[in-house]
PDB file of C-alpha atoms in Angstrom:
ATOM      1  CA  UNK A 724     -13.780  52.307  19.516  1.00  0.00           C
ATOM      2  CA  UNK A 725     -13.168  52.927  15.816  1.00  0.00           C
ATOM      3  CA  UNK A 726     -16.897  53.149  15.089  1.00  0.00           C
ATOM      4  CA  UNK A 727     -17.403  55.593  17.975  1.00  0.00           C
ATOM      5  CA  UNK A 728     -14.669  57.859  16.616  1.00  0.00           C
ATOM      6  CA  UNK A 729     -16.260  57.851  13.151  1.00  0.00           C
ATOM      7  CA  UNK A 730     -19.719  58.545  14.597  1.00  0.00           C
ATOM      8  CA  UNK A 731     -18.547  61.518  16.669  1.00  0.00           C
ATOM      9  CA  UNK A 732     -16.732  63.006  13.657  1.00  0.00           C
ATOM     10  CA  UNK A 733     -19.870  62.632  11.525  1.00  0.00           C
ATOM     11  CA  UNK A 734     -22.068  64.277  14.164  1.00  0.00           C
ATOM     12  CA  UNK A 735     -19.605  67.138  14.545  1.00  0.00           C
ATOM     13  CA  UNK A 736     -19.899  67.864  10.814  1.00  0.00           C
ATOM     14  CA  UNK A 737     -23.706  67.734  11.028  1.00  0.00           C
ATOM     15  CA  UNK A 738     -23.688  70.206  13.918  1.00  0.00           C
ATOM     16  CA  UNK A 739     -21.577  72.633  11.892  1.00  0.00           C
ATOM     17  CA  UNK A 740     -23.870  72.230   8.867  1.00  0.00           C
ATOM     18  CA  UNK A 741     -27.134  72.742  10.774  1.00  0.00           C
ATOM     19  CA  UNK A 742     -25.697  75.729  12.612  1.00  0.00           C
ATOM     20  CA  UNK A 743     -24.720  77.386   9.329  1.00  0.00           C
ATOM     21  CA  UNK A 744     -28.220  76.707   7.926  1.00  0.00           C
ATOM     22  CA  UNK A 745     -29.806  78.595  10.816  1.00  0.00           C
ATOM     23  CA  UNK A 746     -31.836  75.655  12.103  1.00  0.00           C
ATOM     24  CA  UNK A 747     -33.466  75.896  15.519  1.00  0.00           C
ATOM     25  CA  UNK A 748     -34.303  72.219  16.080  1.00  0.00           C
ATOM     26  CA  UNK A 749     -32.956  69.011  14.578  1.00  0.00           C
ATOM     27  CA  UNK A 750     -34.381  67.650  11.303  1.00  0.00           C
ATOM     28  CA  UNK A 751     -35.935  64.763  13.214  1.00  0.00           C
ATOM     29  CA  UNK A 752     -37.893  67.169  15.428  1.00  0.00           C
ATOM     30  CA  UNK A 753     -38.834  69.323  12.432  1.00  0.00           C
ATOM     31  CA  UNK A 754     -40.320  66.292  10.673  1.00  0.00           C
ATOM     32  CA  UNK A 755     -42.568  65.432  13.628  1.00  0.00           C
ATOM     33  CA  UNK A 756     -43.666  69.057  14.065  1.00  0.00           C
ATOM     34  CA  UNK A 757     -44.565  69.333  10.367  1.00  0.00           C
ATOM     35  CA  UNK A 758     -46.778  66.233  10.655  1.00  0.00           C
ATOM     36  CA  UNK A 759     -48.610  67.727  13.636  1.00  0.00           C
ATOM     37  CA  UNK A 760     -49.036  71.078  11.852  1.00  0.00           C
ATOM     38  CA  UNK A 761     -50.927  69.343   9.056  1.00  0.00           C
ATOM     39  CA  UNK A 762     -53.401  67.843  11.561  1.00  0.00           C
ATOM     40  CA  UNK A 763     -53.871  70.929  13.770  1.00  0.00           C
ATOM     41  CA  UNK A 764     -56.309  72.977  11.555  1.00  0.00           C
ATOM     42  CA  UNK A 765     -58.985  70.258  11.728  1.00  0.00           C
ATOM     43  CA  UNK A 766     -59.341  70.730  15.523  1.00  0.00           C
ATOM     44  CA  UNK A 767     -61.518  73.251  17.372  1.00  0.00           C
ATOM     45  CA  UNK A 768     -60.624  75.376  20.404  1.00  0.00           C
ATOM     46  CA  UNK A 769     -62.683  76.327  23.461  1.00  0.00           C
ATOM     47  CA  UNK A 770     -61.188  79.194  25.465  1.00  0.00           C
ATOM     48  CA  UNK A 771     -61.392  78.707  29.222  1.00  0.00           C
ATOM     49  CA  UNK A 772     -59.026  81.503  30.327  1.00  0.00           C
ATOM     50  CA  UNK A 773     -56.286  83.500  28.681  1.00  0.00           C
ATOM     51  CA  UNK A 774     -53.913  80.654  29.520  1.00  0.00           C
ATOM     52  CA  UNK A 775     -56.083  77.507  29.511  1.00  0.00           C
ATOM     53  CA  UNK A 776     -57.699  76.040  26.390  1.00  0.00           C
ATOM     54  CA  UNK A 777     -59.599  72.872  25.511  1.00  0.00           C
ATOM     55  CA  UNK A 778     -59.016  71.332  22.101  1.00  0.00           C
ATOM     56  CA  UNK A 779     -61.102  68.606  20.448  1.00  0.00           C
ATOM     57  CA  UNK A 780     -61.879  67.122  17.056  1.00  0.00           C
ATOM     58  CA  UNK A 781     -65.424  67.657  15.666  1.00  0.00           C
ATOM     59  CA  UNK A 782     -65.861  63.917  15.202  1.00  0.00           C
ATOM     60  CA  UNK A 783     -65.016  63.280  18.893  1.00  0.00           C
ATOM     61  CA  UNK A 784     -66.315  66.229  20.891  1.00  0.00           C
ATOM     62  CA  UNK A 785     -66.308  64.306  24.171  1.00  0.00           C
ATOM     63  CA  UNK A 786     -62.570  63.673  23.904  1.00  0.00           C
ATOM     64  CA  UNK A 787     -61.145  67.065  24.854  1.00  0.00           C
ATOM     65  CA  UNK A 788     -57.499  67.889  25.624  1.00  0.00           C
ATOM     66  CA  UNK A 789     -56.425  70.564  28.079  1.00  0.00           C
ATOM     67  CA  UNK A 790     -53.660  72.907  26.929  1.00  0.00           C
ATOM     68  CA  UNK A 791     -51.907  75.282  29.347  1.00  0.00           C
ATOM     69  CA  UNK A 792     -50.100  77.798  27.177  1.00  0.00           C
ATOM     70  CA  UNK A 793     -47.821  79.228  29.868  1.00  0.00           C
ATOM     71  CA  UNK A 794     -46.592  75.742  30.729  1.00  0.00           C
ATOM     72  CA  UNK A 795     -46.521  74.683  27.058  1.00  0.00           C
ATOM     73  CA  UNK A 796     -48.191  71.442  28.105  1.00  0.00           C
ATOM     74  CA  UNK A 797     -51.028  69.239  26.902  1.00  0.00           C
ATOM     75  CA  UNK A 798     -52.845  66.316  28.496  1.00  0.00           C
ATOM     76  CA  UNK A 799     -52.331  64.097  25.430  1.00  0.00           C
ATOM     77  CA  UNK A 800     -49.669  61.393  25.455  1.00  0.00           C
ATOM     78  CA  UNK A 801     -47.820  62.650  22.355  1.00  0.00           C
ATOM     79  CA  UNK A 802     -46.581  65.794  24.034  1.00  0.00           C
ATOM     80  CA  UNK A 803     -45.616  63.945  27.204  1.00  0.00           C
ATOM     81  CA  UNK A 804     -43.723  61.150  25.439  1.00  0.00           C
ATOM     82  CA  UNK A 805     -41.915  63.044  22.675  1.00  0.00           C
ATOM     83  CA  UNK A 806     -41.320  66.408  24.301  1.00  0.00           C
ATOM     84  CA  UNK A 807     -42.450  68.110  21.078  1.00  0.00           C
ATOM     85  CA  UNK A 808     -45.533  70.299  20.465  1.00  0.00           C
ATOM     86  CA  UNK A 809     -48.546  68.164  19.598  1.00  0.00           C
ATOM     87  CA  UNK A 810     -51.432  69.093  17.280  1.00  0.00           C
ATOM     88  CA  UNK A 811     -53.419  70.485  20.225  1.00  0.00           C
ATOM     89  CA  UNK A 812     -50.694  72.927  21.272  1.00  0.00           C
ATOM     90  CA  UNK A 813     -50.144  73.970  17.657  1.00  0.00           C
ATOM     91  CA  UNK A 814     -53.888  74.557  17.263  1.00  0.00           C
ATOM     92  CA  UNK A 815     -53.870  76.856  20.305  1.00  0.00           C
ATOM     93  CA  UNK A 816     -50.842  78.729  18.922  1.00  0.00           C
ATOM     94  CA  UNK A 817     -52.705  79.218  15.652  1.00  0.00           C
ATOM     95  CA  UNK A 818     -55.818  80.376  17.512  1.00  0.00           C
ATOM     96  CA  UNK A 819     -53.885  82.909  19.624  1.00  0.00           C
ATOM     97  CA  UNK A 820     -51.554  83.916  16.783  1.00  0.00           C
ATOM     98  CA  UNK A 821     -48.454  82.828  18.716  1.00  0.00           C
ATOM     99  CA  UNK A 822     -46.733  80.556  16.189  1.00  0.00           C
ATOM    100  CA  UNK A 823     -43.458  82.275  17.027  1.00  0.00           C
ATOM    101  CA  UNK A 824     -43.490  80.236  20.262  1.00  0.00           C
ATOM    102  CA  UNK A 825     -43.596  76.945  18.360  1.00  0.00           C
ATOM    103  CA  UNK A 826     -39.958  75.973  18.858  1.00  0.00           C
ATOM    104  CA  UNK A 827     -40.055  77.135  22.473  1.00  0.00           C
ATOM    105  CA  UNK A 828     -42.612  74.384  23.093  1.00  0.00           C
ATOM    106  CA  UNK A 829     -40.012  71.807  22.066  1.00  0.00           C
ATOM    107  CA  UNK A 830     -37.724  70.167  24.591  1.00  0.00           C
ATOM    108  CA  UNK A 831     -34.191  71.579  24.811  1.00  0.00           C
ATOM    109  CA  UNK A 832     -32.739  68.216  23.790  1.00  0.00           C
ATOM    110  CA  UNK A 833     -34.056  68.762  20.229  1.00  0.00           C
ATOM    111  CA  UNK A 834     -32.441  72.170  19.839  1.00  0.00           C
ATOM    112  CA  UNK A 835     -29.416  72.772  17.631  1.00  0.00           C
ATOM    113  CA  UNK A 836     -27.771  74.501  20.575  1.00  0.00           C
ATOM    114  CA  UNK A 837     -27.887  71.302  22.620  1.00  0.00           C
ATOM    115  CA  UNK A 838     -26.652  69.255  19.655  1.00  0.00           C
ATOM    116  CA  UNK A 839     -23.709  71.600  19.095  1.00  0.00           C
ATOM    117  CA  UNK A 840     -22.804  71.558  22.782  1.00  0.00           C
ATOM    118  CA  UNK A 841     -22.627  67.782  22.597  1.00  0.00           C
ATOM    119  CA  UNK A 842     -20.849  67.212  19.268  1.00  0.00           C
ATOM    120  CA  UNK A 843     -19.490  70.411  17.695  1.00  0.00           C
ATOM    121  CA  UNK A 844     -15.674  70.341  17.466  1.00  0.00           C
ATOM    122  CA  UNK A 845     -15.614  67.088  19.408  1.00  0.00           C
ATOM    123  CA  UNK A 846     -13.475  64.064  18.543  1.00  0.00           C
ATOM    124  CA  UNK A 847     -12.258  60.793  20.029  1.00  0.00           C
ATOM    125  CA  UNK A 848      -8.512  60.100  20.060  1.00  0.00           C
ATOM    126  CA  UNK A 849      -7.811  56.413  19.533  1.00  0.00           C
ATOM    127  CA  UNK A 850      -5.178  54.923  21.860  1.00  0.00           C
ATOM    128  CA  UNK A 851      -1.733  54.227  20.404  1.00  0.00           C
ATOM    129  CA  UNK A 852      -0.285  50.859  21.375  1.00  0.00           C
ATOM    130  CA  UNK A 853       3.070  52.338  22.412  1.00  0.00           C
ATOM    131  CA  UNK A 854       1.333  54.778  24.783  1.00  0.00           C
ATOM    132  CA  UNK A 855      -0.737  52.177  26.623  1.00  0.00           C
ATOM    133  CA  UNK A 856       0.428  51.854  30.235  1.00  0.00           C
ATOM    134  CA  UNK A 857      -0.824  49.011  32.462  1.00  0.00           C
ATOM    135  CA  UNK A 858      -2.939  50.285  35.323  1.00  0.00           C
ATOM    136  CA  UNK A 859      -3.247  48.092  38.394  1.00  0.00           C
ATOM    137  CA  UNK A 860      -5.989  50.271  39.872  1.00  0.00           C
ATOM    138  CA  UNK A 861      -8.611  49.069  37.417  1.00  0.00           C
ATOM    139  CA  UNK A 862      -9.335  45.463  38.263  1.00  0.00           C
ATOM    140  CA  UNK A 863     -11.102  43.012  35.969  1.00  0.00           C
ATOM    141  CA  UNK A 864     -14.709  42.312  36.757  1.00  0.00           C
ATOM    142  CA  UNK A 865     -15.304  39.353  39.077  1.00  0.00           C
ATOM    143  CA  UNK A 866     -16.241  36.067  37.454  1.00  0.00           C
ATOM    144  CA  UNK A 867     -19.374  34.384  38.711  1.00  0.00           C
ATOM    145  CA  UNK A 868     -20.273  30.839  37.795  1.00  0.00           C
ATOM    146  CA  UNK A 869     -23.493  30.918  35.817  1.00  0.00           C
ATOM    147  CA  UNK A 870     -26.260  28.372  36.193  1.00  0.00           C
ATOM    148  CA  UNK A 871     -26.487  25.586  33.655  1.00  0.00           C
ATOM    149  CA  UNK A 872     -23.984  23.703  31.571  1.00  0.00           C
ATOM    150  CA  UNK A 873     -20.799  25.690  30.828  1.00  0.00           C
ATOM    151  CA  UNK A 874     -20.087  26.747  27.277  1.00  0.00           C
ATOM    152  CA  UNK A 875     -17.360  24.590  25.732  1.00  0.00           C
ATOM    153  CA  UNK A 876     -16.982  26.437  22.451  1.00  0.00           C
ATOM    154  CA  UNK A 877     -15.875  30.048  22.284  1.00  0.00           C
ATOM    155  CA  UNK A 878     -18.466  32.525  21.051  1.00  0.00           C
ATOM    156  CA  UNK A 879     -17.252  34.292  17.914  1.00  0.00           C
ATOM    157  CA  UNK A 880     -16.792  38.068  18.119  1.00  0.00           C
ATOM    158  CA  UNK A 881     -18.676  40.474  15.897  1.00  0.00           C
ATOM    159  CA  UNK A 882     -17.169  40.497  12.414  1.00  0.00           C
ATOM    160  CA  UNK A 883     -15.165  37.318  12.995  1.00  0.00           C
ATOM    161  CA  UNK A 884     -15.384  34.806  10.167  1.00  0.00           C
ATOM    162  CA  UNK A 885     -16.129  31.264  11.313  1.00  0.00           C
ATOM    163  CA  UNK A 886     -13.552  28.653  10.294  1.00  0.00           C
ATOM    164  CA  UNK A 887     -16.262  26.040   9.764  1.00  0.00           C
ATOM    165  CA  UNK A 888     -14.233  23.374  11.582  1.00  0.00           C
ATOM    166  CA  UNK A 889     -16.957  22.166  13.874  1.00  0.00           C
ATOM    167  CA  UNK A 890     -15.752  18.630  14.595  1.00  0.00           C
ATOM    168  CA  UNK A 891     -12.291  17.024  14.731  1.00  0.00           C
ATOM    169  CA  UNK A 892     -11.832  13.264  14.740  1.00  0.00           C
ATOM    170  CA  UNK A 893      -9.581  11.868  17.482  1.00  0.00           C
ATOM    171  CA  UNK A 894      -8.772   8.784  15.416  1.00  0.00           C
ATOM    172  CA  UNK A 895      -7.661  10.224  12.083  1.00  0.00           C
ATOM    173  CA  UNK A 896      -7.453  13.929  13.156  1.00  0.00           C
ATOM    174  CA  UNK A 897      -9.813  14.796  10.309  1.00  0.00           C
ATOM    175  CA  UNK A 898     -12.474  17.502  10.483  1.00  0.00           C
ATOM    176  CA  UNK A 899     -16.260  17.605  10.066  1.00  0.00           C
ATOM    177  CA  UNK A 900     -16.731  14.223  11.788  1.00  0.00           C
ATOM    178  CA  UNK A 901     -15.979  12.454  15.052  1.00  0.00           C
ATOM    179  CA  UNK A 902     -14.594   9.061  16.090  1.00  0.00           C
ATOM    180  CA  UNK A 903     -17.966   7.302  15.904  1.00  0.00           C
ATOM    181  CA  UNK A 904     -18.619   8.364  12.300  1.00  0.00           C
ATOM    182  CA  UNK A 905     -15.029   8.060  11.068  1.00  0.00           C
ATOM    183  CA  UNK A 906     -14.927   6.033   7.850  1.00  0.00           C
ATOM    184  CA  UNK A 907     -11.215   5.219   8.224  1.00  0.00           C
ATOM    185  CA  UNK A 908     -11.724   3.993  11.760  1.00  0.00           C
ATOM    186  CA  UNK A 909     -14.603   1.670  10.813  1.00  0.00           C
ATOM    187  CA  UNK A 910     -12.687   0.317   7.774  1.00  0.00           C
ATOM    188  CA  UNK A 911      -9.630  -0.538   9.877  1.00  0.00           C
ATOM    189  CA  UNK A 912     -11.775  -2.360  12.431  1.00  0.00           C
ATOM    190  CA  UNK A 913     -13.465  -4.451   9.732  1.00  0.00           C
ATOM    191  CA  UNK A 914     -10.074  -5.398   8.254  1.00  0.00           C
ATOM    192  CA  UNK A 915      -8.790  -6.528  11.662  1.00  0.00           C
ATOM    193  CA  UNK A 916     -11.729  -8.920  12.274  1.00  0.00           C
ATOM    194  CA  UNK A 917     -11.410 -12.499  10.803  1.00  0.00           C
ATOM    195  CA  UNK A 918     -13.858 -13.391   8.083  1.00  0.00           C
ATOM    196  CA  UNK A 919     -16.506 -15.932   9.042  1.00  0.00           C
ATOM    197  CA  UNK A 920     -17.098 -18.904   6.671  1.00  0.00           C
ATOM    198  CA  UNK A 921     -20.070 -18.641   4.405  1.00  0.00           C
ATOM    199  CA  UNK A 922     -22.898 -21.143   4.415  1.00  0.00           C
ATOM    200  CA  UNK A 923     -23.175 -24.097   6.795  1.00  0.00           C
ATOM    201  CA  UNK A 924     -19.558 -25.264   6.368  1.00  0.00           C
ATOM    202  CA  UNK A 925     -17.501 -24.861   9.525  1.00  0.00           C
ATOM    203  CA  UNK A 926     -14.404 -26.888   8.463  1.00  0.00           C
ATOM    204  CA  UNK A 927     -11.347 -25.848  10.429  1.00  0.00           C
ATOM    205  CA  UNK A 928     -13.419 -24.289  13.194  1.00  0.00           C
ATOM    206  CA  UNK A 929     -14.044 -26.056  16.478  1.00  0.00           C
ATOM    207  CA  UNK A 930     -17.125 -25.423  18.483  1.00  0.00           C
ATOM    208  CA  UNK A 931     -16.443 -24.868  22.121  1.00  0.00           C
ATOM    209  CA  UNK A 932     -17.973 -27.688  24.130  1.00  0.00           C
ATOM    210  CA  UNK A 933     -20.581 -26.639  26.600  1.00  0.00           C
ATOM    211  CA  UNK A 934     -21.058 -28.975  29.543  1.00  0.00           C
ATOM    212  CA  UNK A 935     -24.278 -29.123  31.455  1.00  0.00           C
ATOM    213  CA  UNK A 936     -23.993 -29.261  35.234  1.00  0.00           C
ATOM    214  CA  UNK A 937     -24.081 -32.803  36.694  1.00  0.00           C
ATOM    215  CA  UNK A 938     -25.018 -33.983  40.108  1.00  0.00           C
ATOM    216  CA  UNK A 939     -22.833 -36.172  42.314  1.00  0.00           C
ATOM    217  CA  UNK A 940     -24.706 -39.449  41.489  1.00  0.00           C
ATOM    218  CA  UNK A 941     -24.123 -39.006  37.779  1.00  0.00           C
ATOM    219  CA  UNK A 942     -20.431 -38.310  38.352  1.00  0.00           C
ATOM    220  CA  UNK A 943     -19.965 -41.487  40.454  1.00  0.00           C
ATOM    221  CA  UNK A 944     -21.844 -43.594  37.945  1.00  0.00           C
ATOM    222  CA  UNK A 945     -19.711 -42.266  35.109  1.00  0.00           C
ATOM    223  CA  UNK A 946     -16.477 -42.946  37.002  1.00  0.00           C
ATOM    224  CA  UNK A 947     -17.498 -46.509  37.851  1.00  0.00           C
ATOM    225  CA  UNK A 948     -18.330 -47.292  34.244  1.00  0.00           C
ATOM    226  CA  UNK A 949     -14.913 -46.111  33.082  1.00  0.00           C
ATOM    227  CA  UNK A 950     -13.004 -48.866  35.062  1.00  0.00           C
ATOM    228  CA  UNK A 951     -12.741 -52.423  33.699  1.00  0.00           C
ATOM    229  CA  UNK A 952     -15.037 -54.831  35.494  1.00  0.00           C
ATOM    230  CA  UNK A 953     -13.381 -58.119  36.689  1.00  0.00           C
ATOM    231  CA  UNK A 954     -14.262 -61.202  34.729  1.00  0.00           C
ATOM    232  CA  UNK A 955     -16.445 -63.726  36.480  1.00  0.00           C
ATOM    233  CA  UNK A 956     -15.364 -67.379  35.867  1.00  0.00           C
ATOM    234  CA  UNK A 957     -18.007 -70.014  36.129  1.00  0.00           C
TER     235      UNK A 957
END
């Protein structure tokens, strides 16, 4: 809103300046017309009627453009796209000695009159916070769920300076890293684990016995061997 207010004020001053200078069209339109005026004398004119003319360049005689003076129109794309007199129309005006109609061949949007009607003595009043009244008539736009994964991080507004705090660790609450890459977290885990003995010495450590599965015959044989056998007297 602030930028719009500044822009309208600037354009209002330009309208006043151009009006006092006696301009007929805007400087932008004048620049394009001057470029076309430099190219127009190199073209030739064939008179069809008092109102219809055919204009071509000597190097491309087969490529002729039709100019209707009463309609201020030409079959070239420049005149149709810009709304300003092209080199062919200007060449016809030079041929018929009607250069006074040059600015009449321009679209009304390029005239100083149209510019002044739009911006002269115009301004935008910025809203004052104390004067803002809630309006229940204007409803917020409906929210539609978009396709794809939802955005988890807020998109910064224009002109907003990024804080640079991309990551925050859940373990140490530090920034610029997460739990997996936290140096404090990994150091505390290493300190909590018991140190393994170096080399092949395992004194003080007991290996957990691993028993292989046994069938019933082996179990009975082992139990019978555990009991004392009676002595046989001869």
